[in-house]
GROMACS .gro file of C-alpha atoms in nm:
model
  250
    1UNK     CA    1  -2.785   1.708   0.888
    2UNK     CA    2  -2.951   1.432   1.029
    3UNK     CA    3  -2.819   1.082   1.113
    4UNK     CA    4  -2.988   0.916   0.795
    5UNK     CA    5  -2.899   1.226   0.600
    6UNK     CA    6  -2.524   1.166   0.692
    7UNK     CA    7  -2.585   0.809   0.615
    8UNK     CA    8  -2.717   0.890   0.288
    9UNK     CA    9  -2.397   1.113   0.179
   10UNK     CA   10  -2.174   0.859   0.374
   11UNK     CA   11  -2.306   0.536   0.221
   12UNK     CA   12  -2.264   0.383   0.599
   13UNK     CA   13  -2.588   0.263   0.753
   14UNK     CA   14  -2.721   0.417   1.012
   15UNK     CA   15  -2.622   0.107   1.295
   16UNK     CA   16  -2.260   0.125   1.145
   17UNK     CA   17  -2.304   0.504   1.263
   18UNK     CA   18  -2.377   0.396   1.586
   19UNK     CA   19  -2.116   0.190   1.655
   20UNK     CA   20  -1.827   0.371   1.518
   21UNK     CA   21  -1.971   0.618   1.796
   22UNK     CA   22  -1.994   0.401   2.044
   23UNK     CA   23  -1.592   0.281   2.000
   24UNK     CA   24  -1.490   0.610   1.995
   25UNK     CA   25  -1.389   0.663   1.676
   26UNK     CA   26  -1.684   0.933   1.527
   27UNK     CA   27  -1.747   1.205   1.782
   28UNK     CA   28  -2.128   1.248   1.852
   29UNK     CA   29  -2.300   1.547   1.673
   30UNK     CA   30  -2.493   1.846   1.830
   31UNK     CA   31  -2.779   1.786   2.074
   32UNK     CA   32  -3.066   1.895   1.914
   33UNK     CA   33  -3.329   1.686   2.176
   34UNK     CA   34  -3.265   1.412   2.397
   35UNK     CA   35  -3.269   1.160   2.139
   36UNK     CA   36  -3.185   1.352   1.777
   37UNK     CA   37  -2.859   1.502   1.699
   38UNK     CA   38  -2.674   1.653   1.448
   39UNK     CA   39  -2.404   1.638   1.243
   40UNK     CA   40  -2.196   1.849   1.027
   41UNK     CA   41  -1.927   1.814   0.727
   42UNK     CA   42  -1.625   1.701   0.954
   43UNK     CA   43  -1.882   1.377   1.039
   44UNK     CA   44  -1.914   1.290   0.671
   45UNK     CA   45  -1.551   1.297   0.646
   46UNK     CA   46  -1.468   1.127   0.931
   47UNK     CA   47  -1.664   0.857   0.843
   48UNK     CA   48  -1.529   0.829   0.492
   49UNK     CA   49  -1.214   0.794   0.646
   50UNK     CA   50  -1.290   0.564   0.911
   51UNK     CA   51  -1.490   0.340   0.610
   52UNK     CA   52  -1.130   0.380   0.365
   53UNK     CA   53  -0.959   0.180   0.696
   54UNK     CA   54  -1.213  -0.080   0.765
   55UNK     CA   55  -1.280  -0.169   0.432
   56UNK     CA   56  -0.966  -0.072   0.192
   57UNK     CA   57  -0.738  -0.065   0.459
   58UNK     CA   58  -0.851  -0.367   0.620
   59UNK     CA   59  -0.784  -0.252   0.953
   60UNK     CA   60  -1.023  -0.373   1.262
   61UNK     CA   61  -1.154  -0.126   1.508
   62UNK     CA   62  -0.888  -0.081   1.744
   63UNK     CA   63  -0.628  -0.018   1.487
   64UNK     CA   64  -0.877   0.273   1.303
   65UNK     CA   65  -0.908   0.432   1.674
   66UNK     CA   66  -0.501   0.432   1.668
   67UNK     CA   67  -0.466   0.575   1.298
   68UNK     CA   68  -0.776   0.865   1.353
   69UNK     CA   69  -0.582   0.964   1.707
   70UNK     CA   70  -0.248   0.983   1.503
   71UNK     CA   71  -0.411   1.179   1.230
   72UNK     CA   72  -0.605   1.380   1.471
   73UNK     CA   73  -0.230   1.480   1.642
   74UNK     CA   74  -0.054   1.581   1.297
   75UNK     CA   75   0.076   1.887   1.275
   76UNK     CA   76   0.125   1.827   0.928
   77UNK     CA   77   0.076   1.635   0.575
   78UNK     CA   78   0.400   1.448   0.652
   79UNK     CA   79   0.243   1.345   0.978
   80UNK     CA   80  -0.111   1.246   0.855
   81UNK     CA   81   0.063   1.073   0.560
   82UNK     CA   82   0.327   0.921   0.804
   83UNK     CA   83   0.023   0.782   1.067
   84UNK     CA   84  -0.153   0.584   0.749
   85UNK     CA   85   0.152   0.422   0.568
   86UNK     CA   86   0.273   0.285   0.939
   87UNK     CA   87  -0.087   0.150   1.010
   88UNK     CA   88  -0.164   0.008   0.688
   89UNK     CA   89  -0.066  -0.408   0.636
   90UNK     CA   90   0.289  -0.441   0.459
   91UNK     CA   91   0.204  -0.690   0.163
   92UNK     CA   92   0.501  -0.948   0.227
   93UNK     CA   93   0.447  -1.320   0.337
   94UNK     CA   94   0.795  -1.417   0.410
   95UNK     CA   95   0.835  -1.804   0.502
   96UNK     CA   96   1.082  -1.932   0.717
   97UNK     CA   97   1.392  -2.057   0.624
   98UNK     CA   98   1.500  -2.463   0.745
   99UNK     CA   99   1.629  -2.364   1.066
  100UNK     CA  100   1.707  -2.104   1.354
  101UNK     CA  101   2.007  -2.103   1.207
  102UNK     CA  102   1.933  -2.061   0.874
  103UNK     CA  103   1.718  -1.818   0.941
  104UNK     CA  104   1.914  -1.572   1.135
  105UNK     CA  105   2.205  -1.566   0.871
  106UNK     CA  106   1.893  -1.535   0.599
  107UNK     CA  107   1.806  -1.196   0.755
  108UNK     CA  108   2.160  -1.063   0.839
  109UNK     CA  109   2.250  -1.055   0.439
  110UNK     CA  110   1.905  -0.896   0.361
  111UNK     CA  111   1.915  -0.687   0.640
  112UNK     CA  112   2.254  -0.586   0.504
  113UNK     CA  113   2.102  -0.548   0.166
  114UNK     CA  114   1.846  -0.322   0.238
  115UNK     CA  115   2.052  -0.150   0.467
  116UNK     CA  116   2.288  -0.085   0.173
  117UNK     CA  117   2.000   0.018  -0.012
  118UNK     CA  118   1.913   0.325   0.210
  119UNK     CA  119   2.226   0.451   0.228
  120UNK     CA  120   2.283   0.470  -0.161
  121UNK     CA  121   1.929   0.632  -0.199
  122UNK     CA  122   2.006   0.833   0.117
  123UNK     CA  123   1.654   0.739   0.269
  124UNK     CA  124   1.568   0.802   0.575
  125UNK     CA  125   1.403   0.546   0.702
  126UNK     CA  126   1.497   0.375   1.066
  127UNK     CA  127   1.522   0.024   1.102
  128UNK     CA  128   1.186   0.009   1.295
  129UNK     CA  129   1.014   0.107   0.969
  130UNK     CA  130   0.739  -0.157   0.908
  131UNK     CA  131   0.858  -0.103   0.539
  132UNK     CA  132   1.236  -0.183   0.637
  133UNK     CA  133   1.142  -0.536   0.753
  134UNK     CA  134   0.902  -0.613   0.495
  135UNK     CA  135   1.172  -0.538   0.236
  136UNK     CA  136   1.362  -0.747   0.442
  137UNK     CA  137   1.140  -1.054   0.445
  138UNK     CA  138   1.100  -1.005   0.077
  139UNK     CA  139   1.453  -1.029  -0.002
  140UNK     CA  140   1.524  -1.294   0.231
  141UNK     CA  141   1.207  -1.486   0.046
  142UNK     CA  142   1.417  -1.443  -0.259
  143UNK     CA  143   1.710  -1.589  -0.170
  144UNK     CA  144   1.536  -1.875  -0.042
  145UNK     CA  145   1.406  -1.937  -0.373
  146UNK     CA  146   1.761  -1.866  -0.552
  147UNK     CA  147   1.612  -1.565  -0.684
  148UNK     CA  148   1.809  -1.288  -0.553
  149UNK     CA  149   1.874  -0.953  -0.702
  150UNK     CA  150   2.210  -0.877  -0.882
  151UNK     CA  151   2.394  -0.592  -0.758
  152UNK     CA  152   2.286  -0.227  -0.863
  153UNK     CA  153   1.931  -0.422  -1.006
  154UNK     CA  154   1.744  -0.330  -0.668
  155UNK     CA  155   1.882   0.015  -0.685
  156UNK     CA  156   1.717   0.034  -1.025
  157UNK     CA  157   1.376  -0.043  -0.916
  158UNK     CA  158   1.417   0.223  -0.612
  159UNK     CA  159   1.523   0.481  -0.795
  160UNK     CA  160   1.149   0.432  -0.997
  161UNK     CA  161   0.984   0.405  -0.700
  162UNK     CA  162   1.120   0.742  -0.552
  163UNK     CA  163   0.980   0.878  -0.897
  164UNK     CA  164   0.652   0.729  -0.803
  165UNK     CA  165   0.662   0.855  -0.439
  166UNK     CA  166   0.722   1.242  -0.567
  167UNK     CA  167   0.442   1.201  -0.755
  168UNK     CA  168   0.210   1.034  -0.492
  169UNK     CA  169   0.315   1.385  -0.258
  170UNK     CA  170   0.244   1.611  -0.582
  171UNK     CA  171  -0.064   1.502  -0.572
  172UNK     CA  172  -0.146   1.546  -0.226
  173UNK     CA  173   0.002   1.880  -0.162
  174UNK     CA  174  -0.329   2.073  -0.231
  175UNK     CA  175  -0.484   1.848   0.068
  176UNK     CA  176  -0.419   2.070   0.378
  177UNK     CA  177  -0.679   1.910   0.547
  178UNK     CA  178  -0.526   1.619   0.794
  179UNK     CA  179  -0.836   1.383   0.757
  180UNK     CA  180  -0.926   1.433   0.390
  181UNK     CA  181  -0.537   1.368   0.368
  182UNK     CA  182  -0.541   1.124   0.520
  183UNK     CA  183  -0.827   0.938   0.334
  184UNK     CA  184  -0.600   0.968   0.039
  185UNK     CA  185  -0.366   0.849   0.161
  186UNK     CA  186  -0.538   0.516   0.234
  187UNK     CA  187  -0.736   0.499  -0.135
  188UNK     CA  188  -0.347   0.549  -0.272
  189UNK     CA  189  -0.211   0.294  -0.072
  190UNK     CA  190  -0.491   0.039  -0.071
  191UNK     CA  191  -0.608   0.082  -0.485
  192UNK     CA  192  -0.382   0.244  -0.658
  193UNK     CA  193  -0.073   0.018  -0.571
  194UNK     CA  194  -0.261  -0.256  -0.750
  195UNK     CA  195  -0.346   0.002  -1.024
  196UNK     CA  196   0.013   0.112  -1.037
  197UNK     CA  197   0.099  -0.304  -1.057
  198UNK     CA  198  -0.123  -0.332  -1.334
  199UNK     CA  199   0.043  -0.108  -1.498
  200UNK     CA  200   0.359  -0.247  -1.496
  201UNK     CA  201   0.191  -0.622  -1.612
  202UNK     CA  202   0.089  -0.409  -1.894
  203UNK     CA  203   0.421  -0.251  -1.964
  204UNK     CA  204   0.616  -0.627  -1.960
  205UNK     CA  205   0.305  -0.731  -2.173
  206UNK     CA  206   0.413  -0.484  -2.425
  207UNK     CA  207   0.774  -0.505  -2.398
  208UNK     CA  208   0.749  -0.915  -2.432
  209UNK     CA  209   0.580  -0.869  -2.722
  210UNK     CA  210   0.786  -0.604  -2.897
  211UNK     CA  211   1.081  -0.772  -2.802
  212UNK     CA  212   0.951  -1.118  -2.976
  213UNK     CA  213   0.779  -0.954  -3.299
  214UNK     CA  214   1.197  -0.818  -3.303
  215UNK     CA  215   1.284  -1.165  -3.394
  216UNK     CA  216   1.296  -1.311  -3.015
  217UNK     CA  217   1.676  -1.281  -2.901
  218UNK     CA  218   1.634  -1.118  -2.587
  219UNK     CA  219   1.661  -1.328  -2.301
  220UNK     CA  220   1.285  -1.225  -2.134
  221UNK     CA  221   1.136  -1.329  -2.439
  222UNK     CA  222   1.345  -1.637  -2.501
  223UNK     CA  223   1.256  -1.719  -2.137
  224UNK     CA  224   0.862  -1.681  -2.188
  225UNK     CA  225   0.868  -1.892  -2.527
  226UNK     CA  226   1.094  -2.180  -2.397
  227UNK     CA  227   0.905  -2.189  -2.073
  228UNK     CA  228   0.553  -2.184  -2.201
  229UNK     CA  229   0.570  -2.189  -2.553
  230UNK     CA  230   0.453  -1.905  -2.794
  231UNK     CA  231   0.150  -1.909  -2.612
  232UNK     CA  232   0.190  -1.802  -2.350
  233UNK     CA  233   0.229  -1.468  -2.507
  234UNK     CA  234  -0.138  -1.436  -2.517
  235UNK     CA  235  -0.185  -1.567  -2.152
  236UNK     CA  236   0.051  -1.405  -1.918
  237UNK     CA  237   0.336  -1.139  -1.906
  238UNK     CA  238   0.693  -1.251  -1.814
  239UNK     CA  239   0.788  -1.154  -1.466
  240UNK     CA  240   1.001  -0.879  -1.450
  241UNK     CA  241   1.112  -0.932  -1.073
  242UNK     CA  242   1.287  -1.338  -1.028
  243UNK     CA  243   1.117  -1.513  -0.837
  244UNK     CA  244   0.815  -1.369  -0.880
  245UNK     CA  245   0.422  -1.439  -1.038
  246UNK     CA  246   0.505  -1.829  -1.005
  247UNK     CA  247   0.121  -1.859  -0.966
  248UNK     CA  248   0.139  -1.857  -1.350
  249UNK     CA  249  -0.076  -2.149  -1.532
  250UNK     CA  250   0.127  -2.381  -1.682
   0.00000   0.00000   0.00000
């Protein structure tokens, strides 16, 4: 196909094209005369890919060339998979505790914590894991705010989230393909997380309000109605997580 043909399929315009060619990160297409080319189904997918991490991923140029040459060096789905969860931003904004001090024995205990986490899930995960320090910063965040965990609760909420990672590999076990792999990987990551979040709003939604049509005893519904008042029922679900969703109106 030609270059406005691929564009066409692509949705990328035809300058975009150009550039991602001239960074490196879309290989040119077949001679065909001095100035045409062109291109073939691998293009097309590349540049979905390369599209997923600029604009769901959020990922500048330099970062996409290191994802596609990590992708392009997997030997398998683990690897492709692997490349895209390292590359993509870890959602925690961690703030810093009052001092140096402070702030080193803040991420000893979480470090601790998480560390205690992994080895009662038996996940393997090193401590350079991008995902090992944001869980860190998160749980330091929390005890900042005097909203830590209890024992065993994080283990809880893991033990979900392996159920959620099975079915996140289920589903891309039929992809042998490292770049259409790796594409979704990046539309799982990037929009169904916040899918997957919305879900669980949903879920407290319901569970707030079964729990107060039950007469209101329980302490997450006693918590939303004290709080905010009944209606706040029809506003916002009550946070699962402590700490959390304090963006709520008042």
């Amino acid at each position: 196909m030609k270059i406005s043909e691929l564009s066409r399929r692509t949705g990328v315009p035809v300058a975009s094209i150009k550039y991602f060619r001239r960074q490196g990160l879309l290989p040119a297409g077949r001679a065909t005369a001095a100035t045409l080319a062109e291109y073939g189904e691998e293009h097309a997918e590349r540049l979905r890919l390369i599209k997923a991490l600029t604009t769901l991923g959020g990922l500048s140029i330099a970062a996409t060339r290191d994802v596609l040459g990590a992708v392009d060096q997997a030997h398998s789905s683990e690897g492709a998979l692997g490349a895209i969860s390292y590359a993509l931003p870890v959602p925690v904004a961690a703030q810093p505790a009052a001092g140096p001090e402070e702030e080193a024995e803040a991420e000893a205990s979480a470090g601790a914590e998480v560390a205690e986490l992994l080895a009662a899930m038996e996940w393997q995960a090193p401590g350079t894991s991008p995902h090992v320090k944001g869980l860190t910063s998160a749980l330091k965040e929390l005890r900042r705010l005097d909203a830590r965990y209890a024992p065993g609760e994080l283990a809880s909420y893991a033990r979900l989230a392996e159920s959620v990672a099975r079915l996140d590999l289920e589903r891309a076990a039929g992809l042998d393909d490292p770049v259409a792999l790796a594409e979704r990987a990046v539309i799982v990551l990037a929009i169904c997380a916040p899918v997957f979040e919305l879900l669980r709003r949903l879920a407290q939604e319901d569970q707030v309000r079964r729990r107060v049509a039950d007469g209101g005893g329980h302490a997450v519904a006693a918590a939303g109605a004290a709080v905010a008042g009944p209606a706040a029922l029809d506003a916002e679900p009550a946070p699962v997580c402590p700490g959390l969703n304090r963006d709520t109106p008042a």
